[in-house]
PDB file of C-alpha atoms in Angstrom:
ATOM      1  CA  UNK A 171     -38.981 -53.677  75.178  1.00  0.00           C
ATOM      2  CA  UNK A 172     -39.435 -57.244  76.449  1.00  0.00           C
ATOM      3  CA  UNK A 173     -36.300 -59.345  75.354  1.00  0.00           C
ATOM      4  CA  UNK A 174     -34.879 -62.570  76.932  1.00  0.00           C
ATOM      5  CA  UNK A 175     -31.305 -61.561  77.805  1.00  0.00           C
ATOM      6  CA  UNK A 176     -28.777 -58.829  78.124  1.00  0.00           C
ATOM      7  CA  UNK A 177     -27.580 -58.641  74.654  1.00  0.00           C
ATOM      8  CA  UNK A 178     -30.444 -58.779  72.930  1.00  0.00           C
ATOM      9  CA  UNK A 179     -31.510 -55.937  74.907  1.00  0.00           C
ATOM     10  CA  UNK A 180     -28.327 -54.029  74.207  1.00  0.00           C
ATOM     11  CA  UNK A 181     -28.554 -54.893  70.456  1.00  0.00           C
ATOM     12  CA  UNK A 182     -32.212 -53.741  70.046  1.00  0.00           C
ATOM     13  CA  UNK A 183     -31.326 -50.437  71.898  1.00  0.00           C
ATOM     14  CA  UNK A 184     -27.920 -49.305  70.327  1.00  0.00           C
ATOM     15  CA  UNK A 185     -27.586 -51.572  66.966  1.00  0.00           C
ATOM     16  CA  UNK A 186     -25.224 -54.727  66.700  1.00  0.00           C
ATOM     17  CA  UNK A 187     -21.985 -53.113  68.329  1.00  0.00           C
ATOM     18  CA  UNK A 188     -23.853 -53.095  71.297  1.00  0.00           C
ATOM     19  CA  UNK A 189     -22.650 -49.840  72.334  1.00  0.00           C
ATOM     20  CA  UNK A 190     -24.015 -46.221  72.485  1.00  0.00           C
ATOM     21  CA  UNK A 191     -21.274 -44.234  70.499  1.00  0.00           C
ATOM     22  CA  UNK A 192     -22.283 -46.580  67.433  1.00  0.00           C
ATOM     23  CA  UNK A 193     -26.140 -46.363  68.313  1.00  0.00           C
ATOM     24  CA  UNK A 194     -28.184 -47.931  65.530  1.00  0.00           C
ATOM     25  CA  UNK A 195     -31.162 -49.098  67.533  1.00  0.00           C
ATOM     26  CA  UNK A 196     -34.219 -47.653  68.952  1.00  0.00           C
ATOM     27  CA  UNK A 197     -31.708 -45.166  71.588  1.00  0.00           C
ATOM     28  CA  UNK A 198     -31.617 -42.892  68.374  1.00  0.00           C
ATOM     29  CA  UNK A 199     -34.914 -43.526  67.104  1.00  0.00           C
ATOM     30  CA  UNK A 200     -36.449 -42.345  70.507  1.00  0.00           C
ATOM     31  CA  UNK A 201     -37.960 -38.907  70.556  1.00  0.00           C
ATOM     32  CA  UNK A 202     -36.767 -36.599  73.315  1.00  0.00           C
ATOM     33  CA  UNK A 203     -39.090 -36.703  76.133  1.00  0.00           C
ATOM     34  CA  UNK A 204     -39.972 -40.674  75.284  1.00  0.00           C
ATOM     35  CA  UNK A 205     -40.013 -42.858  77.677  1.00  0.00           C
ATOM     36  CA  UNK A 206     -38.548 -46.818  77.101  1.00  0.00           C
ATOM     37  CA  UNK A 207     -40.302 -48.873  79.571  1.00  0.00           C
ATOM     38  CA  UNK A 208     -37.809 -52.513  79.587  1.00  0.00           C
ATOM     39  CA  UNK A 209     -39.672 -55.453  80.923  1.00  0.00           C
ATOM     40  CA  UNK A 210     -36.488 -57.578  80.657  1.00  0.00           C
ATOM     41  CA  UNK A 211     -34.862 -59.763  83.387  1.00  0.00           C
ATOM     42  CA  UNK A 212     -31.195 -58.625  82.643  1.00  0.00           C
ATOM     43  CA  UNK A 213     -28.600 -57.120  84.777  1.00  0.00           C
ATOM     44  CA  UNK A 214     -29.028 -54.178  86.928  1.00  0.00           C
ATOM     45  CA  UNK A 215     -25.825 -52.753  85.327  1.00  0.00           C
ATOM     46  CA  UNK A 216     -27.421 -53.351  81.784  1.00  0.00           C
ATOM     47  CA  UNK A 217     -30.218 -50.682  83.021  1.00  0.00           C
ATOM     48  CA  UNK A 218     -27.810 -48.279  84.215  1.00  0.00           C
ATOM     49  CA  UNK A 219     -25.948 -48.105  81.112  1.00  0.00           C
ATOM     50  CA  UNK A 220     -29.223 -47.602  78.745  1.00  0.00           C
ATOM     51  CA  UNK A 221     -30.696 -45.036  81.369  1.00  0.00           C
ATOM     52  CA  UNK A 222     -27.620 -43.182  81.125  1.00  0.00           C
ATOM     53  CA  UNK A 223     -27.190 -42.950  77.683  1.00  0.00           C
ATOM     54  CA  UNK A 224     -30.854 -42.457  77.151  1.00  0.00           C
ATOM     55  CA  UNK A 225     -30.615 -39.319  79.428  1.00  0.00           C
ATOM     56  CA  UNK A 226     -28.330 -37.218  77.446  1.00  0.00           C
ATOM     57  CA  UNK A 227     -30.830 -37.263  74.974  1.00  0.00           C
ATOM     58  CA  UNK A 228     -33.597 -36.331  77.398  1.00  0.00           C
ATOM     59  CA  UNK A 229     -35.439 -40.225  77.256  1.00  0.00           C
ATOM     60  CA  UNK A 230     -36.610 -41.504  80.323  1.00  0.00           C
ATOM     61  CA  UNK A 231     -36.272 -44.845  80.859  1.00  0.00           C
ATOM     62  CA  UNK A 232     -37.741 -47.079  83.540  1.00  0.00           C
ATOM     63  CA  UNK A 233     -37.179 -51.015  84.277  1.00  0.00           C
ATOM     64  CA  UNK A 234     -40.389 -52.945  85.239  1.00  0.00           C
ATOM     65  CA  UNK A 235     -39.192 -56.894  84.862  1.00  0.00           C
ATOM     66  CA  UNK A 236     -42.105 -59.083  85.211  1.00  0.00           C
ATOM     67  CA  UNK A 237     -42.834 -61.955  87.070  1.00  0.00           C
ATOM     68  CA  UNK A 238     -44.999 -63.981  85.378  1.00  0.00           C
ATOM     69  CA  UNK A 239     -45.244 -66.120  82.743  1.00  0.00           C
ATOM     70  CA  UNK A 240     -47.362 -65.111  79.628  1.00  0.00           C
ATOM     71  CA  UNK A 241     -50.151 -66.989  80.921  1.00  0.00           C
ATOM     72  CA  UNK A 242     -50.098 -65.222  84.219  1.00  0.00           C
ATOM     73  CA  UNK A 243     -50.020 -61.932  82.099  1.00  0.00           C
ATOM     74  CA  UNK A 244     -52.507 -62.218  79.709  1.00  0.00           C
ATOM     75  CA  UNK A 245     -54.808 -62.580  83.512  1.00  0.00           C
ATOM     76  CA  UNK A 246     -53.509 -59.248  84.853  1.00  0.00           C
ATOM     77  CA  UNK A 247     -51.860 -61.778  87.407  1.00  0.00           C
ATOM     78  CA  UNK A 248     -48.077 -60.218  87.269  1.00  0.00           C
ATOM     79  CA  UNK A 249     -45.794 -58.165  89.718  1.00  0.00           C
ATOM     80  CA  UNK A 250     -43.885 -55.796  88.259  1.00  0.00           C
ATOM     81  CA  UNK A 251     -41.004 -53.875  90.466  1.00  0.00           C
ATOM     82  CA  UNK A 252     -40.102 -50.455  88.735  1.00  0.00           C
ATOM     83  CA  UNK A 253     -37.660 -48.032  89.116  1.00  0.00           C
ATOM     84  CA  UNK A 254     -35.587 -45.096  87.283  1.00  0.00           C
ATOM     85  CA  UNK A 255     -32.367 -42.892  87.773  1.00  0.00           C
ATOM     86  CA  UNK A 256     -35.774 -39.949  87.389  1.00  0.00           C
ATOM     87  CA  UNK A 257     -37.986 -41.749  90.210  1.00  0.00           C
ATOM     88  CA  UNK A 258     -40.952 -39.176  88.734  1.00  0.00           C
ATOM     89  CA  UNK A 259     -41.492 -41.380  85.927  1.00  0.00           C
ATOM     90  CA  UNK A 260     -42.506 -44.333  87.401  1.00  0.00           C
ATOM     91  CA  UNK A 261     -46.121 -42.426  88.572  1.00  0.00           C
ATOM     92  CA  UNK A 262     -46.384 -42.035  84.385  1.00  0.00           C
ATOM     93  CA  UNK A 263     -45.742 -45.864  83.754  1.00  0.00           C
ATOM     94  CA  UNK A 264     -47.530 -47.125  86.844  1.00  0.00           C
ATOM     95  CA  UNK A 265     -51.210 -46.907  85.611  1.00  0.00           C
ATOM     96  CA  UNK A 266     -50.052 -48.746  82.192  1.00  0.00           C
ATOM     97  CA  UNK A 267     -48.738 -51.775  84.066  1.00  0.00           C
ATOM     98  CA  UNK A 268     -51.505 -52.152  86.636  1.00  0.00           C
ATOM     99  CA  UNK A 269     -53.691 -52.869  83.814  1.00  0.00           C
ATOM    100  CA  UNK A 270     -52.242 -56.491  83.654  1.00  0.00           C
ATOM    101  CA  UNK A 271     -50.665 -56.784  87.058  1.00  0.00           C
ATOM    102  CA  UNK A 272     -51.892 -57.603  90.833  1.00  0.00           C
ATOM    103  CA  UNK A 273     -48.961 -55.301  92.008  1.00  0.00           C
ATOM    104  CA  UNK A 274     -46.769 -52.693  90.695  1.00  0.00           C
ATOM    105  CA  UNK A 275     -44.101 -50.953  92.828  1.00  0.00           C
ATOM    106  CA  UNK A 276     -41.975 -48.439  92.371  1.00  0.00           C
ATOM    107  CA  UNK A 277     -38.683 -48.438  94.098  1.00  0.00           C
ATOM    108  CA  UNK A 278     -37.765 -44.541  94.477  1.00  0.00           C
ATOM    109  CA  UNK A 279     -33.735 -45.320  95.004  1.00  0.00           C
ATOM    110  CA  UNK A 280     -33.236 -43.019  91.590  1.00  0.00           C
ATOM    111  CA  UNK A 281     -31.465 -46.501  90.653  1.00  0.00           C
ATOM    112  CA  UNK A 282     -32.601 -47.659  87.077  1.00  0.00           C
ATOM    113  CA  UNK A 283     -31.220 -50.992  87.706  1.00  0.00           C
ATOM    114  CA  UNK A 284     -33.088 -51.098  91.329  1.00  0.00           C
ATOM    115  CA  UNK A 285     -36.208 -53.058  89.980  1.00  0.00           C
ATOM    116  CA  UNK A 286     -33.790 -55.443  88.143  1.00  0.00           C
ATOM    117  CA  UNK A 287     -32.077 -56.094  91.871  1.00  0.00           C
ATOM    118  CA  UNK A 288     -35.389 -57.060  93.175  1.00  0.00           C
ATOM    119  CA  UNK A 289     -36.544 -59.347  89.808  1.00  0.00           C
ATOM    120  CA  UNK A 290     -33.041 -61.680  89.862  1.00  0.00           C
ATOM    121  CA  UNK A 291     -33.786 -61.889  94.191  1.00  0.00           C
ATOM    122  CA  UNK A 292     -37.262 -63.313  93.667  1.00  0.00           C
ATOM    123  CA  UNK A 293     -36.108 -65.689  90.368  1.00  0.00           C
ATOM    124  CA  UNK A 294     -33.421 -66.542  93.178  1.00  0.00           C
ATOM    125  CA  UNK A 295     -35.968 -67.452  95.963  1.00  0.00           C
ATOM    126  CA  UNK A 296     -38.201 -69.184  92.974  1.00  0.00           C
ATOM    127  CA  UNK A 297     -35.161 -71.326  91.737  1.00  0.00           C
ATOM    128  CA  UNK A 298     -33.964 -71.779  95.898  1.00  0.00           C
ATOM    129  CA  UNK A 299     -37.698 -73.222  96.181  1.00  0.00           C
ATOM    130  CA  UNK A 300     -37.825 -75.583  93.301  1.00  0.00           C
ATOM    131  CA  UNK A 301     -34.247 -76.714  94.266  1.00  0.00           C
ATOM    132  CA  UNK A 302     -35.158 -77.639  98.058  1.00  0.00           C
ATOM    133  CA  UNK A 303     -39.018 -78.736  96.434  1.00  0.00           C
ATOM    134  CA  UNK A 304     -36.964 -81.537  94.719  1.00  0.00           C
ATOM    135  CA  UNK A 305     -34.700 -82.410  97.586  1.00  0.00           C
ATOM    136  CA  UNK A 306     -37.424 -82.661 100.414  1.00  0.00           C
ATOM    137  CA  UNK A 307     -39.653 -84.896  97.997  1.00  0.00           C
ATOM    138  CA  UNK A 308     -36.571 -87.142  97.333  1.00  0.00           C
ATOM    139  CA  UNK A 309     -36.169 -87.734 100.630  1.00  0.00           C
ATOM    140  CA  UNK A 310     -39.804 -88.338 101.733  1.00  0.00           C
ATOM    141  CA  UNK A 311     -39.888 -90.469  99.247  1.00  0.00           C
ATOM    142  CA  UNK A 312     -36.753 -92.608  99.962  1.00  0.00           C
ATOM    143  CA  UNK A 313     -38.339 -93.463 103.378  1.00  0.00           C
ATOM    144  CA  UNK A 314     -41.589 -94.230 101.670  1.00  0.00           C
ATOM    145  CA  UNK A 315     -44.066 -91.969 101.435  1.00  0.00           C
ATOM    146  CA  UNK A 316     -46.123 -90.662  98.752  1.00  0.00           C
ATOM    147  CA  UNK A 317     -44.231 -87.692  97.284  1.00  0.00           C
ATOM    148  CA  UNK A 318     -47.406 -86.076  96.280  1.00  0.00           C
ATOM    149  CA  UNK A 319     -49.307 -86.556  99.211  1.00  0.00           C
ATOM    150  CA  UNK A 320     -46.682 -84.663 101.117  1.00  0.00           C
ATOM    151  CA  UNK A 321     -46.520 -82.059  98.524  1.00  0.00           C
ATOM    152  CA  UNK A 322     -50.513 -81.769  98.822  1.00  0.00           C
ATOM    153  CA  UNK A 323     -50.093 -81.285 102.224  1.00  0.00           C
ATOM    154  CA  UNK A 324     -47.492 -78.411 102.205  1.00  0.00           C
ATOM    155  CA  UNK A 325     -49.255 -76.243  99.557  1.00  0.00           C
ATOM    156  CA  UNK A 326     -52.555 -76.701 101.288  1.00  0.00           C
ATOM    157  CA  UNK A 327     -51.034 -75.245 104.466  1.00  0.00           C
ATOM    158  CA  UNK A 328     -47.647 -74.143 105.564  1.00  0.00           C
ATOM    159  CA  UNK A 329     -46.806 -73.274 101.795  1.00  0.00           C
ATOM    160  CA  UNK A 330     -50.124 -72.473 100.355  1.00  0.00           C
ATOM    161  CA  UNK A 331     -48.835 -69.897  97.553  1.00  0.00           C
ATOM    162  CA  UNK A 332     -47.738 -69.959  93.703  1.00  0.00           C
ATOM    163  CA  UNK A 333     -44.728 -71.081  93.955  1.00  0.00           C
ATOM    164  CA  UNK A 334     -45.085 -73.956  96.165  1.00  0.00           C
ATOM    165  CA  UNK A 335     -48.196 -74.952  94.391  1.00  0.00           C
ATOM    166  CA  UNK A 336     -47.473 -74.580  90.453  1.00  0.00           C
ATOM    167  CA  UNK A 337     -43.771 -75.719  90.732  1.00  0.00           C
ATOM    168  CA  UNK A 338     -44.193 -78.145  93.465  1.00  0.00           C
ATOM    169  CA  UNK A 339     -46.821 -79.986  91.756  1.00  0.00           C
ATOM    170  CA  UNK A 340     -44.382 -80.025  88.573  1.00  0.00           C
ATOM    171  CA  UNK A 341     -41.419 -81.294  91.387  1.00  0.00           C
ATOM    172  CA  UNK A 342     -43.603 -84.028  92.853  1.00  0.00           C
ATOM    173  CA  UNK A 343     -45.424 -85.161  89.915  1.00  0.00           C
ATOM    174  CA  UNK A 344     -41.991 -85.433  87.906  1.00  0.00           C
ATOM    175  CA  UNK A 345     -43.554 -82.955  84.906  1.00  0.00           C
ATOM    176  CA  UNK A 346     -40.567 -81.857  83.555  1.00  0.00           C
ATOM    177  CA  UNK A 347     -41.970 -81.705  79.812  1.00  0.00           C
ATOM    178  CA  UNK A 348     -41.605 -78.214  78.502  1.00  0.00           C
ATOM    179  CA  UNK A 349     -45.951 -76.902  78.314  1.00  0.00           C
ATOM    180  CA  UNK A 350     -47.592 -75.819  74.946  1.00  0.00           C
ATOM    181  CA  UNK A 351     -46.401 -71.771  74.724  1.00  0.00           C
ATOM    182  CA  UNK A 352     -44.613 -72.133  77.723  1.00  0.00           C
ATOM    183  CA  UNK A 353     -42.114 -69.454  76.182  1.00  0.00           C
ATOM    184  CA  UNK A 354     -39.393 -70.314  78.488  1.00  0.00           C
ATOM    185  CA  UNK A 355     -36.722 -72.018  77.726  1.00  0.00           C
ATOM    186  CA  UNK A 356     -34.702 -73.981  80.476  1.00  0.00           C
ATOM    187  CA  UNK A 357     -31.471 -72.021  79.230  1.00  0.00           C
ATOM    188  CA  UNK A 358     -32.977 -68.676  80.325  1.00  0.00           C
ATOM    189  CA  UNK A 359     -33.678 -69.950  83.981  1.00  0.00           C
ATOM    190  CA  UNK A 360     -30.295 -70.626  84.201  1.00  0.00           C
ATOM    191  CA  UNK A 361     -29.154 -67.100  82.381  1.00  0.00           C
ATOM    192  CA  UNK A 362     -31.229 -65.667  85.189  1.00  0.00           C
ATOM    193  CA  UNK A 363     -28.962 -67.557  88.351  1.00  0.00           C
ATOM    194  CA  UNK A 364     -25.907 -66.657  86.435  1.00  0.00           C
ATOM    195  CA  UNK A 365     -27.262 -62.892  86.671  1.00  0.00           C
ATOM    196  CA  UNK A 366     -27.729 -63.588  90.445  1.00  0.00           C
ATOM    197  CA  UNK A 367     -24.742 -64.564  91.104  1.00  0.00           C
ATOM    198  CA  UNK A 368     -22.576 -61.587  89.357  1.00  0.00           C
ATOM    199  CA  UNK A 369     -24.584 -59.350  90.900  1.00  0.00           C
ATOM    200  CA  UNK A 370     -23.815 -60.548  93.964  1.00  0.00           C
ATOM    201  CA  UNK A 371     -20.149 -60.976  93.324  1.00  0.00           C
ATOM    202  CA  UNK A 372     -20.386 -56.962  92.286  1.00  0.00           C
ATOM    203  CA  UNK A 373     -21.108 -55.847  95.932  1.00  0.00           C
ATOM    204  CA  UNK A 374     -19.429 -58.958  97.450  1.00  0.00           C
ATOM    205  CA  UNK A 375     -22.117 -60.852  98.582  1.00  0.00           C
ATOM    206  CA  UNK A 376     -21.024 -64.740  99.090  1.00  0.00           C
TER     207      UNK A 376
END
């Protein structure tokens, strides 16, 4: 399953109540022995509770959020963090993924939400760069210099990576028009800092 937020998710895998004792959805379509694979960037706890009901009817189930965009996909350029509550699953699903990823890896915490964790920290540290990204280049600016020149400068050196580059060239450049099959809305980046932040409230991180 690849769906954009937690209810969808919850909907497509126990039926409009959302809820496993009314299952209408693929949990009861699922052969024993299956195995759901959810590319989804939802909450950790959203994992846990389909991995647990999934496993009293013997389905493994294993989270593997991506980070790319379908662009990046469709070049085998993602990362994709997995993990399960049954950690020997992830060698099953591994060799799938790596077909259209740079880097797949399992996290063996026999945590199904584990790999969700990591996905909200780096959309965290993406949104934390594009956030600063704007700031810095309104302030070189202010004192007069060239906004892009400075942003050429950074992702040519000190901050020569994805991020920094795709992003900062949209920051300095001022393209915030959505792209042609972008496939991301601007409500889902911010569905993905609310995640952040109730996950850290959960374990009371400030």
């Amino acid at each position: 399953t690849a769906l954009p937020n937690d209810a969808m998710l919850l909907s497509a895998v126990f039926g409009p109540s959302k809820k496993e004792e009314d299952s209408g959805g693929i949990h009861n379509a699922l052969r024993p022995s299956s195995i759901h694979v959810s590319c989804s960037t939802v909450s950790p706890t959203t994992s846990r509770i389909i991995a647990s009901a999934h496993a009293k009817r013997s389905i493994g189930f294993v989270a593997a959020p991506i980070f790319a965009r379908p662009d990046g996909l469709a070049l085998g350029h993602a990362t994709i963090p997995l993990s399960s509550s049954h950690p020997p699953l992830l060698a099953q699903i591994q060799p799938l993924l790596q077909r259209t990823a740079t880097k797949v890896q399992p996290f063996e915490e026999k945590d199904a939400g584990a790999a969700n964790v990591v996905k909200l920290a780096g959309n965290f540290l993406i949104a934390s760069a594009i956030e600063s990204m704007s700031e810095a280049f309104a302030l070189v600016e202010q004192q007069g210099l060239n906004r892009e020149a400075v942003h050429t400068l950074f992702s040519e050196t000190i901050f020569d990576c994805l991020i920094y580059k795709g992003y900062g060239q949209r920051v300095a450049t001022r393209d915030h028009a959505p792209y042609p099959d972008a496939h991301f809305a601007l409500e889902l980046g911010k569905k993905d800092v609310d995640l952040v932040r109730a996950a850290a409230e959960e374990v009371g991180v400030k």
